Amino acid sequence: MRTDLAIAWLRATAVSVTEQSDRLTRLDAAIGDGDHGVNLNRGFTAVVAALAGGTFDSVAAVFVKAGTTLISKVGGASGPLYGSAYRALGKALPEGPEITLPDLVAGLHAALEAIRKLGGAEPGDATMVDAWKPAAEAFESAVAAGNALPAAAAEAARAADAGARATIELRARKGRASYLGERSVGHQDPGATSTALIFEALASVTT
Amino acid sequence: MKKFINDPADVVAEALTGLAAAHPELRVDAAEQYVARADAPRAGKVALVSGGGSGHEPLHGGFVGAGMLDAACPGEIFTSPVPDQILAATKAVDGGAGVVHVVKNYTGDVMNFQLAAEMAADEGITVETVLVDDDVAVENSTWTAGRRGTGATLLVEKIAGARAEEGGKLAEVAAIGRRVNANSGSFAYALRAGTTPASGQPGFDLPEDEIEVGVGIHGEPGRRREKLRAARELVGSALDAILEAKEVGDRVIVLVNGLGGTPLIELYVVYGELSKILEQKRITIARRLVGDYVTSLDMAGLSITLTAADDEILRLWDAPVVTPGLRWGA
């Protein structure tokens, strides 16, 4: 992955978040306070602006910039979580304008660890971990099996989407949805859903 | 949705402009989005900074002033402030004696304040965090993000603020804040959801004869839904829940708090029932506050907070306070 593709991924994510903003907000309204779409849209719009205004000589710098921007613009829980994820992704990468598939595998796992550490969430708590973890693992398996980026990204996107859908059956144990107890069962987690959008965007720009 | 607004996107910024115009004793930084005492920073005084989503007014901007907060950073509606904003507020009021962050236990608030505290430490400012988690409607943290911070936030800010005003050191101000939180329990009901300007829709729909039991302050539904009952029964259940979870002793401060859309007459009905039941239980109401203090936009609902009181807590509660939302003794 080169610097321009990393930027294209983030731009595609921003477009998707804008398009899906109402859906994310509706999912959030059912179990939270209904602002996930609005907040992420504000954040990724700022990311696109920040990327347009800078020059980047490494893939790492692109993701660190995206993460820092999200932390300073989004607020709520999703700002620090996604912001830390992108920063961890960037920091796990080697310097330079191009990274390898194993580099990206390591980066996606570093991002997952950042999300888990900051949020204290485990798989099955009905959070973005439930989409990010299967996506990172699917991506890793596909790369290990010798697939190129487009196929690995498509696998990751499918796994993230399946993970997000699986949160419908889960009782939320982290975040605001956890206050609903059993009433959170039957609702898809908005954070896991936006994570699925991120991996869908990766698949869309690599095919 | 019918609201007195211009554009939903501008509500927070325009409310800050209005607050600044109405209260020249405050300093409002529109760019960094924080509200501070005009005389801050005060050299040698421990500063108190609080914040959280907007929509809880007068919390927190309305509690900035002598004897309470030095600064507040309001995030977007029901969304925690961002670390840059919290850091800006912290730096603006640090008088060299350290800063206490009063943080409600909501996931986003905790994370953003944690990041801000780390950034402040990098700049040589010592921050102590007092986490407020008084809402006894929430189960323990194995199943949830932990009890929410709700009505007791006002008591923590008032009492720790008074301790800072009289010259308490950083550890002392934080300690009294933590003690007030540990001494407090809250329970809330909602009759009707609030409406956020961005969504334009009530957070949830309720049949005419049902209520949400155990709501927080962000428009989310409660723990469960029940049939509406007489006020005396609701008050009794709320008190049972608080007293089961918290040891409050025989003297308390009581807060009967409207969530933004409840007429005062109903709050007084509730206070009347509360005082009768507490008298039967031989618990003395040493001080009380009835009104809209920690709100959830226009939610029709109320919360009840009990805080176990001792001589020090009462002395600090009685200390002068001059803020837009709380004012006495000065």
XYZ file of C-alpha atoms in Angstrom:
537
model
C 0.000 0.000 0.000
C 1.299 3.393 -1.022
C 0.603 6.780 0.543
C -1.965 7.738 -2.106
C -3.922 4.532 -1.521
C -3.961 5.128 2.227
C -5.403 8.583 1.570
C -7.908 7.136 -0.886
C -9.006 4.638 1.791
C -9.654 7.397 4.310
C -11.493 9.503 1.702
C -13.681 6.545 0.760
C -14.397 5.990 4.453
C -15.440 9.631 4.756
C -17.808 9.323 1.779
C -19.307 6.165 3.232
C -19.706 7.688 6.698
C -21.487 10.680 5.151
C -23.802 8.433 3.146
C -24.492 6.150 6.103
C -24.660 8.894 8.708
C -28.416 8.617 9.176
C -28.255 4.837 9.484
C -25.488 5.008 12.093
C -27.451 7.613 13.999
C -30.614 5.481 13.889
C -28.718 2.457 15.217
C -27.274 4.633 17.963
C -30.647 6.156 18.816
C -32.007 2.687 19.631
C -29.424 1.990 22.344
C -27.556 5.240 22.918
C -28.153 8.893 22.241
C -28.318 8.939 18.454
C -25.277 10.921 17.429
C -22.783 8.339 16.151
C -23.336 9.272 12.499
C -23.214 12.995 13.165
C -20.029 12.714 15.211
C -18.148 10.436 12.816
C -19.209 12.544 9.861
C -17.760 15.612 11.572
C -14.532 13.712 12.276
C -13.941 12.179 8.854
C -14.832 15.435 7.119
C -12.026 16.991 9.183
C -9.716 14.096 8.254
C -10.297 14.700 4.539
C -9.578 18.411 5.026
C -6.417 17.664 7.031
C -5.148 15.237 4.400
C -5.859 17.715 1.598
C -3.857 20.371 3.383
C -0.733 18.286 3.985
C 2.016 16.445 2.175
C 2.899 13.004 3.460
C 6.114 11.132 2.785
C 5.007 7.988 4.589
C 1.911 5.842 4.920
C 2.483 5.935 8.652
C 2.178 9.730 8.730
C -1.168 9.590 6.901
C -2.726 7.327 9.511
C -1.228 9.186 12.465
C -2.608 12.447 11.056
C -6.036 10.859 10.587
C -5.987 9.535 14.158
C -4.927 12.811 15.700
C -7.625 14.641 13.749
C -10.343 12.228 14.872
C -9.300 12.579 18.529
C -9.478 16.356 18.307
C -12.778 16.574 16.401
C -15.136 13.730 17.269
C -15.529 13.554 21.041
C -17.644 10.882 22.709
C -16.181 7.406 22.880
C -15.763 6.920 19.152
C -13.329 9.840 18.794
C -10.671 8.509 21.178
C -11.252 4.906 20.065
C -10.977 5.454 16.315
C -8.359 8.161 16.799
C -6.171 5.860 18.870
C -6.758 3.031 16.404
C -5.471 5.028 13.424
C -2.574 6.413 15.449
C -1.605 2.902 16.547
C -1.949 1.672 12.960
C 0.379 4.419 11.761
C 2.892 3.963 14.534
C 3.136 0.211 13.867
C 4.202 0.826 10.268
C 7.747 1.273 8.980
C 8.707 4.686 7.587
C 8.465 5.293 3.885
C 5.957 5.840 1.086
C 5.081 2.166 0.680
C 4.236 -0.631 3.093
C 3.915 -4.367 2.553
C 0.904 -6.566 3.255
C 2.533 -8.039 6.403
C 3.116 -4.439 7.576
C -0.586 -3.738 7.171
C -1.472 -6.969 9.001
C 0.665 -5.816 11.928
C -0.889 -2.339 11.755
C -4.466 -3.642 11.845
C -3.658 -5.765 14.890
C -1.976 -2.791 16.600
C -5.122 -0.755 15.954
C -7.256 -3.528 17.444
C -5.070 -3.602 20.533
C -5.386 0.167 20.923
C -9.188 -0.078 20.778
C -9.250 -2.950 23.263
C -6.853 -1.264 25.658
C -8.543 2.136 25.706
C -12.106 0.819 25.782
C -11.412 -2.209 27.968
C -13.692 -4.221 25.696
C -13.441 -7.924 24.976
C -14.891 -9.770 22.012
C -18.578 -10.369 22.693
C -19.171 -7.093 24.558
C -21.023 -5.687 21.501
C -18.522 -3.004 20.515
C -16.346 -2.138 17.515
C -13.974 -4.888 18.703
C -16.531 -7.400 17.424
C -16.041 -6.122 13.868
C -12.387 -5.054 13.982
C -11.029 -8.323 15.394
C -12.558 -10.668 12.789
C -11.581 -8.191 10.059
C -7.938 -8.085 11.155
C -7.860 -11.871 11.469
C -9.499 -12.446 8.099
C -7.068 -10.027 6.494
C -4.143 -11.827 8.102
C -5.367 -15.265 6.996
C -5.927 -14.086 3.449
C -2.439 -12.615 3.287
C -0.959 -15.775 4.784
C -2.745 -17.792 2.097
C -0.979 -15.726 -0.538
C -3.785 -13.374 -1.547
C -3.102 -9.900 -2.893
C -4.493 -6.741 -1.249
C -7.873 -6.626 -3.067
C -8.800 -10.176 -2.079
C -7.534 -9.745 1.490
C -9.456 -6.492 1.858
C -12.620 -8.128 0.543
C -12.246 -10.924 3.108
C -11.721 -8.371 5.873
C -14.805 -6.411 4.793
C -16.955 -9.551 4.804
C -15.679 -10.531 8.244
C -16.240 -7.045 9.672
C -19.788 -6.958 8.339
C -20.542 -10.412 9.743
C -19.038 -9.354 13.076
C -21.164 -6.217 13.148
C -24.320 -8.187 12.384
C -23.463 -10.672 15.106
C -23.665 -7.893 17.715
C -27.443 -7.930 17.257
C -27.612 -11.055 19.417
C -25.244 -9.726 22.083
C -25.906 -7.942 25.342
C -23.827 -4.745 25.386
C -21.341 -4.629 28.243
C -19.411 -1.484 27.392
C -20.372 2.054 26.508
C -23.716 3.711 26.862
C -25.641 0.736 25.461
C -24.547 -1.310 28.488
C -26.945 0.681 30.673
C -29.858 -0.957 28.880
C -28.896 -4.417 30.091
C -30.938 -7.120 28.351
C -32.769 -4.448 26.386
C -29.633 -3.929 24.311
C -30.107 -7.401 22.792
C -31.686 -7.206 19.341
C -29.839 -4.073 18.268
C -26.786 -3.880 16.016
C -23.935 -1.985 17.642
C -23.319 1.333 15.868
C -19.561 1.239 16.539
C -19.191 -2.230 15.044
C -21.256 -1.006 12.110
C -18.984 1.972 11.422
C -15.959 -0.360 11.676
C -17.544 -2.475 8.950
C -17.808 0.687 6.815
C -14.069 1.291 7.270
C -13.164 -2.165 5.954
C -15.764 -1.916 3.189
C -14.053 1.307 2.128
C -10.683 -0.472 2.027
C -12.167 -3.170 -0.188
C -13.741 -0.564 -2.462
C -10.508 1.347 -3.125
C -8.361 -1.743 -3.655
C -10.533 -3.473 -6.255
C -39.306 19.142 16.564
C -40.119 22.633 17.781
C -37.204 24.451 19.381
C -35.947 28.006 19.726
C -32.877 27.496 17.592
C -31.403 28.760 14.343
C -29.487 25.837 12.865
C -29.089 22.553 14.807
C -25.359 22.620 13.995
C -24.899 25.989 15.722
C -26.784 25.386 18.981
C -23.776 24.870 21.252
C -21.743 27.771 19.865
C -24.712 30.140 19.941
C -25.640 29.123 23.487
C -22.074 29.931 24.551
C -22.370 33.333 22.887
C -25.555 33.938 24.832
C -24.018 32.785 28.095
C -21.115 35.174 27.566
C -23.471 38.062 26.847
C -25.573 37.346 29.929
C -22.664 36.827 32.300
C -19.775 39.266 31.925
C -18.235 37.745 35.061
C -17.410 34.736 32.915
C -14.884 34.466 30.130
C -16.091 32.428 27.180
C -13.559 31.254 24.627
C -15.652 30.544 21.546
C -12.756 29.159 19.494
C -11.587 26.619 22.082
C -15.121 26.115 23.432
C -14.735 26.600 27.126
C -16.208 28.814 29.863
C -13.913 30.148 32.602
C -14.050 32.487 35.555
C -12.987 35.910 34.337
C -10.471 36.139 37.187
C -8.811 32.797 36.376
C -6.099 31.673 36.719
C -5.713 32.514 40.386
C -2.174 31.940 41.572
C -1.855 29.158 44.137
C -5.502 28.097 43.987
C -6.379 24.568 42.942
C -8.542 24.869 39.844
C -11.628 22.773 39.103
C -12.481 21.895 35.540
C -15.550 19.963 34.547
C -17.221 19.211 31.297
C -19.316 16.838 29.323
C -21.830 16.955 26.565
C -24.028 19.985 26.165
C -27.733 19.606 26.878
C -27.363 19.275 30.662
C -27.652 22.983 31.438
C -27.026 24.589 33.847
C -24.430 21.805 34.237
C -21.527 22.616 33.594
C -21.074 26.127 32.226
C -23.714 27.405 34.637
C -21.627 26.253 37.589
C -18.532 28.254 36.715
C -17.769 30.993 39.207
C -16.541 31.809 42.700
C -16.813 28.815 45.009
C -17.442 26.223 42.332
C -15.808 25.548 38.940
C -12.959 27.520 37.417
C -13.781 26.281 33.931
C -16.171 24.055 32.042
C -15.847 22.600 28.577
C -19.123 21.748 26.889
C -18.949 19.211 24.071
C -21.493 18.846 21.314
C -24.997 17.875 22.479
C -24.662 14.732 24.648
C -21.122 14.232 23.315
C -18.098 14.574 25.561
C -15.665 17.412 24.900
C -12.507 16.564 22.947
C -9.074 16.404 24.628
C -7.804 19.626 22.973
C -10.760 21.504 24.407
C -10.302 20.061 27.904
C -6.578 20.833 27.749
C -7.273 24.431 26.692
C -9.640 24.886 29.645
C -7.165 23.244 32.016
C -4.304 25.489 30.888
C -6.499 28.584 31.059
C -7.263 28.155 34.761
C -4.169 26.410 36.156
C -2.797 28.629 38.905
C 0.192 26.411 39.567
C -1.446 24.401 42.366
C -2.840 21.700 40.121
C -6.193 21.044 38.510
C -9.029 18.728 39.490
C -11.041 17.248 36.629
C -14.579 16.319 37.625
C -15.629 13.577 35.207
C -18.945 11.799 34.925
C -18.597 8.072 34.396
C -19.648 7.828 30.786
C -17.268 6.039 28.425
C -16.597 9.016 26.177
C -16.103 11.482 29.022
C -13.682 9.155 30.774
C -11.564 8.576 27.649
C -11.378 12.192 26.531
C -10.535 13.490 30.010
C -7.917 10.747 30.378
C -6.233 11.806 27.131
C -6.426 15.463 28.193
C -4.905 14.705 31.602
C -1.991 12.946 29.882
C -1.497 15.942 27.594
C -1.644 18.301 30.595
C 0.981 16.216 32.407
C 3.228 16.591 29.345
C 2.955 20.347 29.833
C 3.801 20.148 33.527
C 0.285 20.522 34.942
C -0.690 18.075 37.673
C -4.222 16.785 37.241
C -6.281 14.757 39.697
C -9.442 13.172 38.368
C -12.594 12.769 40.439
C -14.921 10.287 38.783
C -18.617 10.678 39.548
C -20.644 7.449 39.457
C -23.719 7.889 41.639
C -26.476 6.316 39.550
C -27.624 3.279 41.522
C -29.998 2.174 38.756
C -27.015 0.698 36.943
C -25.753 -2.787 37.661
C -22.166 -3.389 38.630
C -19.349 -3.058 36.145
C -19.164 -6.723 35.150
C -22.198 -6.070 33.030
C -21.896 -2.387 32.242
C -19.468 0.477 31.808
C -20.054 1.107 35.527
C -22.507 3.388 37.281
C -23.180 6.658 35.483
C -22.376 10.069 36.830
C -25.615 12.057 37.200
C -27.087 14.361 39.860
C -24.234 14.001 42.347
C -22.008 15.861 39.888
C -23.514 19.101 41.203
C -22.690 18.192 44.809
C -19.144 17.143 43.947
C -18.538 20.373 42.031
C -20.047 22.568 44.760
C -18.324 20.957 47.714
C -14.912 20.361 46.123
C -15.141 23.868 44.660
C -15.654 25.310 48.133
C -12.669 23.351 49.448
C -10.494 24.770 46.657
C -11.793 28.275 47.297
C -10.770 28.142 50.944
C -7.238 27.115 49.988
C -7.343 23.314 50.017
C -4.443 21.548 48.390
C -4.860 19.427 45.272
C -5.052 16.110 47.140
C -7.513 17.547 49.678
C -9.829 18.979 47.031
C -9.805 15.690 45.122
C -10.347 13.710 48.332
C -13.450 15.626 49.392
C -14.812 15.338 45.846
C -14.337 11.571 45.931
C -15.920 11.345 49.366
C -19.005 13.258 48.248
C -19.319 10.918 45.287
C -18.937 7.827 47.447
C -21.581 9.273 49.814
C -24.102 9.846 47.001
C -26.755 7.771 45.295
C -29.174 8.811 42.543
C -32.166 7.332 40.767
C -34.179 8.745 37.850
C -37.454 8.317 35.983
C -38.573 9.604 32.598
C -42.112 10.257 31.413
C -41.060 11.406 27.930
C -37.755 11.362 26.024
C -35.868 14.507 25.190
C -35.273 15.581 21.599
C -31.769 16.357 20.363
C -31.619 19.206 17.824
C -29.541 17.050 15.441
C -31.986 14.148 15.259
C -35.180 16.150 15.648
C -36.853 13.082 17.133
C -37.503 12.032 20.731
C -34.840 9.540 21.881
C -37.519 6.918 22.479
C -41.294 6.575 22.330
C -43.331 5.809 25.404
C -46.999 4.845 25.591
C -49.085 7.339 27.565
C -49.334 5.104 30.639
C -45.695 3.958 30.809
C -42.451 5.361 32.189
C -38.764 4.608 31.746
C -37.189 3.587 35.043
C -33.522 4.221 35.772
C -32.628 6.641 32.975
C -29.364 8.525 32.681
C -28.920 12.030 31.381
C -28.281 11.392 27.692
C -31.710 10.530 26.412
C -30.984 6.826 26.443
C -33.782 4.541 27.613
C -33.687 3.300 31.185
C -33.189 -0.089 32.748
C -36.781 -1.071 32.251
C -40.238 0.154 31.414
C -43.091 0.165 33.922
C -46.648 1.390 34.251
C -46.963 4.915 35.580
C -47.731 4.935 39.304
C -48.548 7.616 41.850
C -45.654 9.923 42.737
C -45.477 8.574 46.299
C -44.908 5.047 45.010
C -42.249 6.137 42.532
C -40.443 8.118 45.200
C -40.613 5.145 47.560
C -39.107 2.812 44.964
C -36.347 5.271 44.097
C -35.461 5.732 47.754
C -35.434 1.974 48.323
C -32.986 1.596 45.424
C -30.711 4.344 46.744
C -30.752 3.181 50.358
C -30.133 -0.407 49.323
C -27.002 0.637 47.423
C -25.655 3.393 49.677
C -25.128 3.870 53.386
C -26.350 7.453 53.915
C -26.488 7.642 57.703
C -28.999 9.895 59.455
C -28.265 13.259 57.801
C -28.470 13.909 54.074
C -28.391 16.577 51.417
C -31.241 15.997 48.966
C -31.405 17.027 45.322
C -34.740 16.685 43.540
C -33.661 17.449 40.021
C -35.792 18.082 36.958
C -34.483 16.679 33.685
C -35.501 19.714 31.648
C -39.156 19.169 30.846
C -40.777 18.690 34.247
C -42.792 21.490 35.840
C -41.597 22.668 39.238
C -44.983 21.847 40.744
C -44.321 18.144 40.114
C -40.832 18.403 41.588
C -42.363 19.828 44.763
C -44.918 17.014 44.905
C -41.975 14.620 44.756
C -39.993 16.568 47.349
C -43.000 16.479 49.680
C -43.293 12.705 49.389
C -39.557 12.337 49.818
C -39.454 14.388 52.992
C -42.349 12.354 54.488
C -40.664 9.021 53.786
C -37.274 10.181 55.044
C -38.879 11.460 58.229
C -40.445 8.045 58.783
C -37.014 6.513 58.288
C -35.547 9.020 60.779
C -33.213 10.482 58.189
C -32.851 14.252 58.534
C -32.766 16.404 55.409
C -29.987 18.795 56.395
C -30.021 20.728 53.115
C -32.065 20.502 49.940
C -32.238 21.744 46.389
C -35.300 21.459 44.121
C -35.168 22.454 40.465
C -33.550 21.857 37.066
C -29.803 21.460 37.641
C -28.546 18.412 35.753
C -30.837 18.149 32.768
C -31.262 15.992 29.705
C -32.472 18.604 27.206
C -36.284 18.633 27.346
C -36.745 15.203 28.875
C -39.806 15.030 31.113
C -38.399 13.265 34.121
C -36.608 13.741 37.358
C -33.807 12.348 39.423
C -33.446 12.041 43.174
C -30.006 12.265 44.765
C -29.170 11.608 48.409
C -25.757 12.502 49.795
C -24.691 11.438 53.254
C -23.707 14.613 55.084
C -21.249 15.343 57.863
C -20.136 18.640 59.402
C -17.399 19.240 56.841
C -19.623 18.494 53.868
C -22.349 20.788 55.238
C -19.870 23.589 55.961
C -18.567 23.401 52.391
C -22.089 23.136 50.968
C -23.029 26.337 52.837
C -19.946 28.229 51.660
C -20.650 31.146 49.315
C -21.142 30.366 45.649
C -21.641 32.799 42.767
C -22.402 31.123 39.447
C -25.189 31.517 36.874
C -26.877 28.323 38.074
C -26.148 28.285 41.801
C -25.785 31.332 43.976
C -25.935 31.865 47.718
C -24.130 33.299 50.710
C -22.309 36.024 48.814
